[in-house]
Short mmCIF file of C-alpha atoms and ligand atoms in Angstrom, two decimals:
data_model
loop_
_atom_site.label_atom_id
_atom_site.label_comp_id
_atom_site.label_asym_id
_atom_site.label_seq_id
_atom_site.Cartn_x
_atom_site.Cartn_y
_atom_site.Cartn_z
CA UNK Q 118 40.96 102.79 69.29
CA UNK Q 119 38.06 105.23 69.05
CA UNK Q 120 36.28 105.41 65.77
CA UNK Q 121 37.12 108.67 63.95
CA UNK Q 122 34.47 111.37 63.61
CA UNK Q 123 33.75 113.21 60.40
CA UNK Q 124 31.42 116.19 60.32
CA UNK Q 125 29.31 117.30 57.36
CA UNK Q 126 27.85 120.83 57.45
CA UNK Q 127 25.04 121.52 54.99
CA UNK Q 128 25.17 125.07 53.72
CA UNK Q 129 24.19 124.98 50.06
CA UNK Q 130 20.67 126.40 50.45
CA UNK Q 131 19.66 129.73 49.04
CA UNK Q 132 18.30 131.53 52.06
CA UNK Q 133 15.69 133.32 49.96
CA UNK Q 134 13.94 134.91 52.92
CA UNK Q 135 17.07 136.76 54.04
CA UNK Q 136 16.71 138.89 50.85
CA UNK Q 137 20.43 139.38 50.76
CA UNK Q 138 23.39 139.21 48.36
CA UNK Q 139 25.38 137.61 51.20
CA UNK Q 140 25.02 133.81 51.48
CA UNK Q 141 22.80 133.10 54.50
CA UNK Q 142 25.42 131.27 56.54
CA UNK Q 143 27.80 134.25 56.31
CA UNK Q 144 25.33 136.53 58.08
CA UNK Q 145 26.87 137.44 61.44
CA UNK Q 146 25.57 136.35 64.81
CA UNK Q 147 27.47 137.95 67.72
CA UNK Q 148 29.96 139.35 65.21
CA UNK Q 149 30.88 136.15 63.42
CA UNK Q 150 29.24 134.21 60.59
CA UNK Q 151 26.59 131.63 61.42
CA UNK Q 152 28.75 129.00 59.78
CA UNK Q 153 31.68 129.93 62.06
CA UNK Q 154 29.49 129.17 65.11
CA UNK Q 155 28.69 125.71 63.67
CA UNK Q 156 32.42 125.17 62.95
CA UNK Q 157 33.27 126.14 66.55
CA UNK Q 158 30.79 123.55 67.85
CA UNK Q 159 32.21 120.94 65.48
CA UNK Q 160 35.77 121.72 66.55
CA UNK Q 161 34.90 120.97 70.15
CA UNK Q 162 34.19 117.36 69.12
CA UNK Q 163 37.73 117.00 67.69
CA UNK Q 164 36.66 115.56 64.36
CA UNK Q 165 39.21 114.05 62.02
CA UNK Q 166 37.59 115.85 59.08
CA UNK Q 167 34.99 118.51 58.44
CA UNK Q 168 33.32 118.89 55.07
CA UNK Q 169 31.10 121.88 54.22
CA UNK Q 170 28.59 121.42 51.43
CA UNK Q 171 28.09 124.72 49.66
CA UNK Q 172 26.49 125.88 46.43
CA UNK Q 173 24.35 128.95 46.53
CA UNK Q 174 26.51 132.11 46.63
CA UNK Q 175 29.35 130.34 44.79
CA UNK Q 176 32.91 130.67 46.01
CA UNK Q 177 32.05 133.48 48.49
CA UNK Q 178 31.74 130.88 51.25
CA UNK Q 179 35.11 129.10 51.00
CA UNK Q 180 36.70 132.51 50.51
CA UNK Q 181 35.15 134.06 53.62
CA UNK Q 182 35.95 131.07 55.84
CA UNK Q 183 39.68 130.86 55.34
CA UNK Q 184 40.48 127.45 56.93
CA UNK Q 185 42.74 125.37 54.77
CA UNK Q 186 42.02 122.16 56.61
CA UNK Q 187 38.30 122.21 55.75
CA UNK Q 188 37.01 120.12 52.85
CA UNK Q 189 34.52 121.92 50.58
CA UNK Q 190 31.98 119.98 48.45
CA UNK Q 191 30.04 121.93 45.88
CA UNK Q 192 26.39 121.02 45.37
CA UNK Q 193 24.98 122.33 42.12
CA UNK Q 194 22.10 122.19 41.48
CA UNK Q 195 20.59 121.71 44.94
CA UNK Q 196 18.42 118.63 44.76
CA UNK Q 197 17.70 118.19 48.45
CA UNK Q 198 19.39 117.37 51.77
CA UNK Q 199 20.11 113.76 50.76
CA UNK Q 200 21.76 114.89 47.54
CA UNK Q 201 23.70 117.47 49.56
CA UNK Q 202 25.15 114.85 51.90
CA UNK Q 203 26.03 112.69 48.87
CA UNK Q 204 28.33 115.43 47.61
CA UNK Q 205 30.37 115.19 50.84
CA UNK Q 206 30.82 111.36 50.70
CA UNK Q 207 34.03 111.43 48.62
CA UNK Q 208 35.63 113.58 51.34
CA UNK Q 209 34.79 111.19 54.16
CA UNK Q 210 36.69 108.37 55.80
CA UNK Q 211 34.48 105.27 55.15
CA UNK Q 212 35.41 103.91 58.60
CA UNK Q 213 34.32 107.07 60.39
CA UNK Q 214 31.08 107.93 62.02
CA UNK Q 215 29.50 110.94 60.47
CA UNK Q 216 27.69 113.86 62.17
CA UNK Q 217 25.48 115.96 59.96
CA UNK Q 218 24.91 119.58 60.96
CA UNK Q 219 23.20 122.54 59.29
CA UNK Q 220 25.22 125.71 58.61
CA UNK Q 221 22.24 127.86 59.61
CA UNK Q 222 21.64 126.27 63.04
CA UNK Q 223 24.25 128.12 65.10
CA UNK Q 224 23.52 127.49 68.80
CA UNK Q 225 23.63 123.74 69.26
CA UNK Q 226 25.60 122.96 72.44
CA UNK Q 227 28.67 120.76 72.06
CA UNK Q 228 27.37 118.62 75.01
CA UNK Q 229 24.29 117.72 72.97
CA UNK Q 230 26.35 116.78 69.96
CA UNK Q 231 28.81 114.88 72.12
CA UNK Q 232 26.06 112.61 73.36
CA UNK Q 233 25.02 111.86 69.77
CA UNK Q 234 28.60 111.04 68.81
CA UNK Q 235 28.83 108.66 71.79
CA UNK Q 236 25.66 106.84 70.71
CA UNK Q 237 26.92 106.50 67.13
CA UNK Q 238 30.32 105.18 68.34
CA UNK Q 239 28.34 102.43 70.06
CA UNK Q 240 26.88 101.40 66.69
CA UNK Q 241 23.47 103.06 66.77
CA UNK Q 242 22.04 106.01 64.82
CA UNK Q 243 21.53 109.16 66.84
CA UNK Q 244 18.73 111.45 65.68
CA UNK Q 245 18.15 114.84 67.29
CA UNK Q 246 14.40 115.45 67.69
CA UNK Q 247 12.30 117.97 69.63
CA UNK Q 248 8.64 118.35 70.49
CA UNK Q 249 7.23 121.65 69.31
CA UNK Q 250 3.90 123.34 70.11
CA UNK Q 251 3.74 124.32 66.45
CA UNK Q 252 5.48 121.67 64.37
CA UNK Q 253 4.36 123.17 61.07
CA UNK Q 254 6.95 122.99 58.27
CA UNK Q 255 9.13 120.36 59.90
CA UNK Q 256 9.57 116.70 59.16
CA UNK Q 257 7.58 114.60 61.68
CA UNK Q 258 9.04 111.67 63.59
CA UNK Q 259 6.84 108.57 63.08
CA UNK Q 260 7.25 105.97 65.84
CA UNK Q 261 5.99 102.41 65.86
CA UNK Q 262 3.71 100.88 68.51
CA UNK Q 263 6.72 100.17 70.77
CA UNK Q 264 7.81 103.83 70.51
CA UNK Q 265 10.77 103.10 68.24
CA UNK Q 266 11.61 105.64 65.51
CA UNK Q 267 10.27 104.15 62.28
CA UNK Q 268 10.72 106.95 59.72
CA UNK Q 269 10.44 110.69 59.08
CA UNK Q 270 7.71 112.19 56.98
CA UNK Q 271 8.07 115.72 55.53
CA UNK Q 272 5.33 118.28 56.06
CA UNK Q 273 4.39 118.28 52.36
CA UNK Q 274 4.13 114.46 52.18
CA UNK Q 275 2.28 113.91 55.44
CA UNK Q 276 -1.28 112.69 55.95
CA UNK Q 277 -3.51 114.43 58.59
CA UNK Q 278 -2.64 111.87 61.28
CA UNK Q 279 1.06 112.42 60.65
CA UNK Q 280 0.62 116.20 60.66
CA UNK Q 281 -0.83 115.90 64.15
CA UNK Q 282 2.49 114.51 65.46
CA UNK Q 283 4.50 117.16 67.26
CA UNK Q 284 7.86 115.48 67.56
CA UNK Q 285 9.96 116.91 64.74
CA UNK Q 286 13.22 116.21 62.97
CA UNK Q 287 15.86 118.88 63.70
CA UNK Q 288 17.93 117.59 60.76
CA UNK Q 289 20.95 116.76 62.96
CA UNK Q 290 21.99 113.14 63.02
CA UNK Q 291 25.01 110.94 63.58
CA UNK Q 292 25.66 107.53 61.98
CA UNK Q 293 28.38 105.34 60.41
CA UNK Q 294 29.64 106.72 57.11
CA UNK Q 295 29.67 103.32 55.34
CA UNK Q 296 25.97 102.65 56.04
CA UNK Q 297 25.03 106.21 55.21
CA UNK Q 298 26.72 105.90 51.82
CA UNK Q 299 24.75 102.70 51.07
CA UNK Q 300 21.39 104.25 52.00
CA UNK Q 301 22.05 107.52 50.10
CA UNK Q 302 22.63 105.47 46.93
CA UNK Q 303 19.08 104.11 47.25
CA UNK Q 304 17.27 107.46 47.70
CA UNK Q 305 14.64 108.47 45.20
CA UNK Q 306 13.00 111.78 44.61
CA UNK Q 307 9.48 110.48 44.27
CA UNK Q 308 7.88 112.79 46.79
CA UNK Q 309 5.91 115.96 46.97
CA UNK Q 310 8.97 118.22 46.47
CA UNK Q 311 10.84 116.07 43.91
CA UNK Q 312 13.89 116.16 46.17
CA UNK Q 313 16.32 113.61 47.50
CA UNK Q 314 15.46 113.59 51.19
CA UNK Q 315 18.14 112.78 53.71
CA UNK Q 316 15.30 111.93 56.05
CA UNK Q 317 14.43 108.80 54.06
CA UNK Q 318 17.67 107.28 55.38
CA UNK Q 319 16.00 106.86 58.77
CA UNK Q 320 13.16 104.76 57.29
CA UNK Q 321 15.72 102.54 55.52
CA UNK Q 322 17.81 102.13 58.66
CA UNK Q 323 14.79 101.19 60.80
CA UNK Q 324 13.56 98.75 58.16
CA UNK Q 325 16.93 97.02 58.29
CA UNK Q 326 16.66 96.67 62.05
CA UNK Q 327 19.20 99.36 62.93
CA UNK Q 328 18.69 101.11 66.24
CA UNK Q 329 17.62 104.72 65.82
CA UNK Q 330 18.04 106.53 69.12
CA UNK Q 331 16.25 109.88 69.47
CA UNK Q 332 18.27 112.53 71.34
CA UNK Q 333 16.84 115.80 72.62
CA UNK Q 334 18.35 119.26 73.11
CA UNK Q 335 18.30 120.95 76.56
CA UNK Q 336 16.26 123.79 75.11
CA UNK Q 337 14.55 124.63 71.86
CA UNK Q 338 17.00 127.35 70.87
CA UNK Q 339 19.68 124.73 70.39
CA UNK Q 340 17.99 123.48 67.26
CA UNK Q 341 16.49 126.66 65.84
CA UNK Q 342 17.65 127.64 62.37
CA UNK Q 343 17.93 131.01 60.69
CA UNK Q 344 15.70 131.54 57.70
CA UNK Q 345 14.87 135.21 58.07
CA UNK Q 346 16.25 138.41 59.56
CA UNK Q 347 13.70 138.08 62.33
CA UNK Q 348 14.96 134.65 63.29
CA UNK Q 349 18.54 135.89 63.10
CA UNK Q 350 17.68 138.68 65.54
CA UNK Q 351 15.91 136.23 67.92
CA UNK Q 352 18.91 133.91 67.96
CA UNK Q 353 21.24 136.88 68.53
CA UNK Q 354 19.23 137.78 71.63
CA UNK Q 355 19.29 134.16 72.77
CA UNK Q 356 23.06 133.99 72.27
CA UNK Q 357 23.54 137.20 74.26
CA UNK Q 358 21.23 136.02 77.03
CA UNK Q 359 23.16 132.75 77.40
CA UNK Q 360 26.43 134.63 77.47
CA UNK Q 361 25.15 137.08 80.12
CA UNK Q 362 24.03 134.19 82.28
CA UNK Q 363 27.49 132.69 81.99
CA UNK Q 364 29.16 135.95 83.04
CA UNK Q 365 26.93 136.29 86.11
CA UNK Q 366 27.59 132.67 87.04
CA UNK Q 367 31.31 133.52 86.94
CA UNK Q 368 30.71 136.41 89.33
CA UNK Q 369 30.35 139.42 87.04
CA UNK Q 370 27.77 142.04 88.00
CA UNK Q 371 25.58 142.97 85.03
CA UNK Q 372 23.25 145.84 85.83
CA UNK Q 373 20.89 144.45 83.19
CA UNK Q 374 21.71 141.08 81.58
CA UNK Q 375 19.37 141.95 78.71
CA UNK Q 376 21.49 145.00 77.79
CA UNK Q 377 24.97 143.72 77.03
CA UNK Q 378 26.37 142.59 73.69
CA UNK Q 379 29.47 140.54 73.35
CA UNK Q 380 30.74 140.07 69.81
CA UNK Q 381 33.93 138.15 70.51
CA UNK Q 382 35.66 137.07 73.65
CA UNK Q 383 35.12 138.83 76.97
CA UNK Q 384 37.29 137.69 79.81
CA UNK Q 385 36.50 139.02 83.29
CA UNK Q 386 38.30 138.89 86.64
CA UNK Q 387 36.59 138.96 90.01
CA UNK Q 388 34.00 141.58 90.96
CA UNK Q 389 33.82 143.19 87.57
CA UNK Q 390 30.81 145.44 87.06
CA UNK Q 391 29.25 146.25 83.68
CA UNK Q 392 26.53 148.84 83.39
CA UNK Q 393 23.89 148.86 80.67
CA UNK Q 394 24.24 149.01 76.87
CA UNK Q 395 27.91 148.13 76.56
CA UNK Q 396 29.30 146.40 73.46
CA UNK Q 397 32.41 144.28 73.62
CA UNK Q 398 34.15 143.25 70.41
CA UNK Q 399 37.16 141.14 69.58
CA UNK Q 400 39.18 140.12 72.63
CA UNK Q 401 38.51 142.19 75.73
CA UNK Q 402 39.90 141.56 79.20
CA UNK Q 403 38.39 143.30 82.22
CA UNK Q 404 40.61 142.63 85.19
CA UNK Q 405 39.61 142.32 88.85
CA UNK Q 406 37.19 145.01 90.07
CA UNK Q 407 37.16 146.90 86.76
CA UNK Q 408 33.96 148.88 86.24
CA UNK Q 409 32.52 149.83 82.88
CA UNK Q 410 29.90 152.59 82.80
CA UNK Q 411 26.84 152.69 80.60
CA UNK Q 412 27.03 152.89 76.79
CA UNK Q 413 30.67 152.00 76.23
CA UNK Q 414 32.03 150.26 73.14
CA UNK Q 415 35.27 148.38 73.89
CA UNK Q 416 37.19 146.37 71.32
CA UNK Q 417 40.43 144.39 71.64
CA UNK Q 418 41.44 145.99 74.91
CA UNK Q 419 42.99 145.05 78.24
CA UNK Q 420 41.42 147.03 81.06
CA UNK Q 421 43.44 146.75 84.28
CA UNK Q 422 42.33 146.05 87.86
CA UNK Q 423 40.24 148.69 89.67
CA UNK Q 424 39.94 150.78 86.55
CA UNK Q 425 36.85 152.94 86.20
CA UNK Q 426 35.59 153.45 82.66
CA UNK Q 427 32.90 156.08 82.95
CA UNK Q 428 29.89 156.17 80.55
CA UNK Q 429 30.04 156.74 76.76
CA UNK Q 430 33.63 155.77 76.09
CA UNK Q 431 34.97 154.18 72.88
CA UNK Q 432 38.08 152.12 73.33
CA UNK Q 433 39.91 150.15 70.65
CA UNK Q 434 43.19 148.28 70.64
CA UNK Q 435 44.31 149.89 73.89
CA UNK Q 436 45.57 148.95 77.32
CA UNK Q 437 44.52 150.69 80.49
CA UNK Q 438 46.61 150.33 83.64
CA UNK Q 439 45.44 149.64 87.16
CA UNK Q 440 43.29 152.26 88.91
CA UNK Q 441 43.11 154.48 85.83
CA UNK Q 442 39.93 156.58 85.32
CA UNK Q 443 38.69 157.08 81.79
CA UNK Q 444 35.80 159.19 80.54
CA UNK Q 445 33.01 160.00 80.40
CA UNK Q 446 33.10 160.52 76.62
CA UNK Q 447 36.74 159.53 76.06
CA UNK Q 448 38.07 157.87 72.93
CA UNK Q 449 41.11 155.63 73.14
CA UNK Q 450 42.27 154.71 69.67
CA UNK Q 451 44.67 151.95 68.61
CA UNK Q 452 48.05 152.00 70.24
CA UNK Q 453 46.96 153.83 73.40
CA UNK Q 454 48.70 152.53 76.51
CA UNK Q 455 47.77 154.07 79.80
CA UNK Q 456 49.95 153.31 82.80
CA UNK Q 457 48.59 152.96 86.32
CA UNK Q 458 46.44 155.76 87.77
CA UNK Q 459 46.21 157.79 84.58
CA UNK Q 460 43.17 160.03 84.26
CA UNK Q 461 41.67 160.67 80.86
CA UNK Q 462 38.58 162.85 80.92
CA UNK Q 463 35.80 164.03 78.78
CA UNK Q 464 36.18 164.66 75.05
CA UNK Q 465 39.75 163.50 75.01
CA UNK Q 466 41.02 161.50 72.05
CA UNK Q 467 44.23 159.51 72.35
CA UNK Q 468 45.93 157.61 69.49
CA UNK Q 469 49.16 155.72 69.55
CA UNK Q 470 50.02 157.47 72.79
CA UNK Q 471 51.82 156.01 75.77
CA UNK Q 472 50.90 157.82 78.95
CA UNK Q 473 52.92 157.37 82.14
CA UNK Q 474 51.96 156.79 85.76
CA UNK Q 475 49.41 159.20 87.24
CA UNK Q 476 49.42 161.67 84.34
CA UNK Q 477 46.18 163.58 83.68
CA UNK Q 478 44.62 164.56 80.40
CA UNK Q 479 41.25 165.60 81.63
CA UNK Q 480 39.48 167.83 79.15
CA UNK Q 481 38.98 168.32 75.42
CA UNK Q 482 42.37 167.24 74.10
CA UNK Q 483 43.89 165.34 71.17
CA UNK Q 484 47.06 163.48 72.00
CA UNK Q 485 48.34 161.40 69.07
CA UNK Q 486 51.71 159.76 68.32
CA UNK Q 487 52.97 160.88 71.71
CA UNK Q 488 55.00 159.68 74.60
CA UNK Q 489 53.86 161.29 77.86
CA UNK Q 490 55.87 160.66 81.01
CA UNK Q 491 54.86 160.26 84.64
CA UNK Q 492 52.81 162.85 86.56
CA UNK Q 493 52.31 165.10 83.59
CA UNK Q 494 49.38 167.49 83.59
CA UNK Q 495 47.92 168.21 80.14
CA UNK Q 496 45.61 171.23 80.31
CA UNK Q 497 42.23 171.55 78.64
CA UNK Q 498 42.16 171.83 74.89
CA UNK Q 499 45.76 170.72 74.27
CA UNK Q 500 46.40 169.44 70.77
CA UNK Q 501 49.36 167.50 69.44
CA UNK Q 502 49.78 168.67 65.84
CA UNK Q 503 51.14 165.31 64.71
CA UNK Q 504 50.37 165.37 61.01
CA UNK Q 505 51.88 167.79 58.47
CA UNK Q 506 49.65 166.62 55.66
CA UNK Q 507 52.16 164.00 54.54
CA UNK Q 508 53.89 162.46 57.58
CA UNK Q 509 53.14 161.80 61.22
CA UNK Q 510 55.55 163.05 63.85
CA UNK Q 511 55.96 162.31 67.52
CA UNK Q 512 55.53 164.50 70.52
CA UNK Q 513 57.46 163.69 73.69
CA UNK Q 514 56.37 165.19 77.02
CA UNK Q 515 58.73 164.26 79.81
CA UNK Q 516 57.90 163.49 83.47
CA UNK Q 517 56.17 166.15 85.58
CA UNK Q 518 55.75 168.61 82.77
CA UNK Q 519 52.77 170.98 82.97
CA UNK Q 520 51.06 171.87 79.72
CA UNK Q 521 48.91 174.95 79.94
CA UNK Q 522 45.46 174.99 78.43
CA UNK Q 523 44.89 175.49 74.74
CA UNK Q 524 48.41 174.59 73.79
CA UNK Q 525 49.44 173.26 70.37
CA UNK Q 526 52.45 171.00 70.26
CA UNK Q 527 53.73 171.10 66.67
CA UNK Q 528 55.50 167.75 66.31
CA UNK Q 529 58.24 166.64 66.23
CA UNK Q 530 58.76 168.44 69.52
CA UNK Q 531 59.87 167.61 73.05
CA UNK Q 532 58.78 169.20 76.35
CA UNK Q 533 61.55 168.71 78.89
CA UNK Q 534 61.19 167.18 82.31
CA UNK Q 535 59.40 169.51 84.72
CA UNK Q 536 58.85 172.16 82.05
CA UNK Q 537 55.82 174.46 82.17
CA UNK Q 538 54.12 175.73 79.02
CA UNK Q 539 52.00 178.86 79.33
CA UNK Q 540 48.38 178.66 78.30
CA UNK Q 541 47.79 179.20 74.58
CA UNK Q 542 51.37 178.35 73.54
CA UNK Q 543 52.04 177.10 70.03
CA UNK Q 544 55.19 175.13 70.66
CA UNK Q 545 57.33 174.69 67.54
CA UNK Q 546 60.76 174.13 69.17
CA UNK Q 547 61.67 171.98 72.19
CA UNK Q 548 60.89 173.37 75.60
CA UNK Q 549 63.80 173.11 78.06
CA UNK Q 550 63.32 171.28 81.37
CA UNK Q 551 62.18 173.07 84.52
CA UNK Q 552 61.49 176.42 82.85
CA UNK Q 553 58.45 178.35 81.71
CA UNK Q 554 58.06 178.48 77.94
CA UNK Q 555 55.27 180.34 76.27
CA UNK Q 556 54.41 181.85 72.94
CA UNK Q 557 51.87 184.55 73.17
CA UNK Q 558 51.21 187.98 71.71
CA UNK Q 559 51.77 190.63 74.41
CA UNK Q 560 48.55 191.69 76.10
CA UNK Q 561 47.73 195.35 75.63
CA UNK Q 562 45.03 197.70 76.79
CA UNK Q 563 44.05 200.71 74.70
CA UNK Q 564 43.18 203.59 76.97
CA UNK Q 565 40.11 205.65 76.14
CA UNK Q 566 38.82 203.15 73.55
CA UNK Q 567 35.06 203.39 72.92
CA UNK Q 568 32.72 200.63 71.76
CA UNK Q 569 31.10 201.47 68.40
CA UNK Q 570 27.47 202.45 68.64
CA UNK Q 571 24.67 201.81 66.11
CA UNK Q 572 24.02 204.63 63.76
CA UNK Q 573 20.49 206.07 64.10
CA UNK Q 574 18.46 205.41 60.92
CA UNK Q 575 17.27 208.64 59.29
CA UNK Q 576 13.54 209.12 59.33
C1 LIG C 158 14.77 119.75 56.59
C2 LIG C 158 14.32 118.30 56.87
C3 LIG C 158 13.17 118.31 57.87
C4 LIG C 158 13.55 119.03 59.13
C5 LIG C 158 14.02 120.42 58.80
C6 LIG C 158 14.59 121.10 60.04
C7 LIG C 158 14.78 117.01 54.87
C8 LIG C 158 14.22 116.40 53.62
N1 LIG C 158 13.93 117.65 55.64
O1 LIG C 158 13.69 120.37 55.94
O2 LIG C 158 12.81 116.96 58.19
O3 LIG C 158 12.43 119.10 59.99
O4 LIG C 158 15.10 120.39 57.82
O5 LIG C 158 14.91 122.42 59.74
O6 LIG C 158 15.99 116.88 55.11
N2 LIG C 158 20.46 122.18 52.01
C9 LIG C 158 21.51 121.93 51.13
N3 LIG C 158 21.21 121.46 49.90
C10 LIG C 158 19.96 121.19 49.47
C11 LIG C 158 18.91 121.44 50.40
C12 LIG C 158 19.18 121.92 51.63
O7 LIG C 158 22.67 122.17 51.43
O8 LIG C 158 19.80 120.77 48.34
C13 LIG C 158 20.79 122.69 53.37
C14 LIG C 158 20.26 124.05 53.65
O9 LIG C 158 21.17 125.03 53.33
C15 LIG C 158 19.94 123.97 55.13
C16 LIG C 158 19.64 122.53 55.35
O10 LIG C 158 20.17 121.83 54.28
O11 LIG C 158 21.04 124.32 55.90
C17 LIG C 158 18.16 122.26 55.48
O12 LIG C 158 17.51 122.66 54.30
P1 LIG C 158 16.04 123.20 54.29
O13 LIG C 158 15.65 123.45 52.90
O14 LIG C 158 15.90 124.24 55.31
O15 LIG C 158 15.31 121.89 54.76
P2 LIG C 158 13.77 121.73 55.10
O16 LIG C 158 13.05 121.50 53.85
O17 LIG C 158 13.36 122.86 55.94
CA1 LIG C 159 14.94 124.99 57.18
#
């Protein structure tokens, strides 16, 4: 039987340098809270329990992360990382091994953590360390003459020789819960900061002859924490760069991998192309050979095969059928469903509208709460008047209808199959199929009419 894994996430710190009302670990990276990234990494290890230590910011944290299976341990006041871990102990399985993560270190790869868990399951203590060009501020790893990890000394407690060491403690470690509990009980706060240091556990373990195995991340960004808005922005760029690399490896063409932002899940088929400055939010699917032009924002959408989204489109909660052409400058609002080969052009807004095969709405229109059939042509400047100030009403346009330019469709109203509406019509009653319907004041010409001329000013 494999030894169960418990994860402790430390998130009680204040985050002073963020200068924010929002608790630090709730600040979003790629559209979701820092803490949610750490939880995702933890989930990948299939732990039996996860306990989050919180404190600063009060109940905002458990409220924002609505996951009933999480254990929450309140640390108040915050007397150091060792004290923080102590608050989680009552929530742990004493037979488990325990992985300690920081809620403000969002990009650690599950592979790195997996290796640490493996080491701890074999009875050793896994400690994640990294060599830094500038180790200032971090705890330093002190090794003995044989190169074994002996203890960790914090920046503020270190002597000059220790300060010269550049291997630092990332704070992430994995060890048996029972031993951890024993060592935590012996911590003291007789140090430069008057805190209970979790790091002192390593010295105790080594003194008792336990094996402390240093592990290393594949890259520095895996262990970087967020303490300021600058660091948050840097990690956001790193996250996006990693994601862009992954997309290209899958076969997606990114015109510039430095200019794409994915804040959610982007799933791409074969030979998808994404031009610069596009933002994808929520769950977006781009099917085979879909192309997205520059400067599009696409959220919770399914974009069909061979679709062309031209530049500057905004698409939310919509589906776009195969070979459709959308934009430039089109807005598809929630509930829009475009069938295959639909064309939606510039300055067209669609909302809760289902548009049938090969219909065209190419210029300057608003079509909301509407059902549009197959092969319909909606002329420039057509408006569905769907809202009477109190209620929304539907417009139905049947197959092969032709809507002249600058038409208002006052819903509820139906345009019959094959009907034609003359330009400028204000349709208030249903238009019968296959006939021309129009509402228009008669055109007249006034013979002999003269343009007014300016009166001459008197001298
Ligand atoms: C800690 C380590 C240091 C390491 C560094 C890496 C200790 C004593 N030192 O230092 O060796 O190089 O992290 O960044 O562990 N936290 C609580 N409650 C507390 C204090 C902290 O939950 O009472 C949480 C914070 O929210 C944060 C994490 O623990 O997520 C680390 O706290 P921080 O104050 O940043 O630790 P450092 O002093 O930087
Ligand atoms: Ca820190």
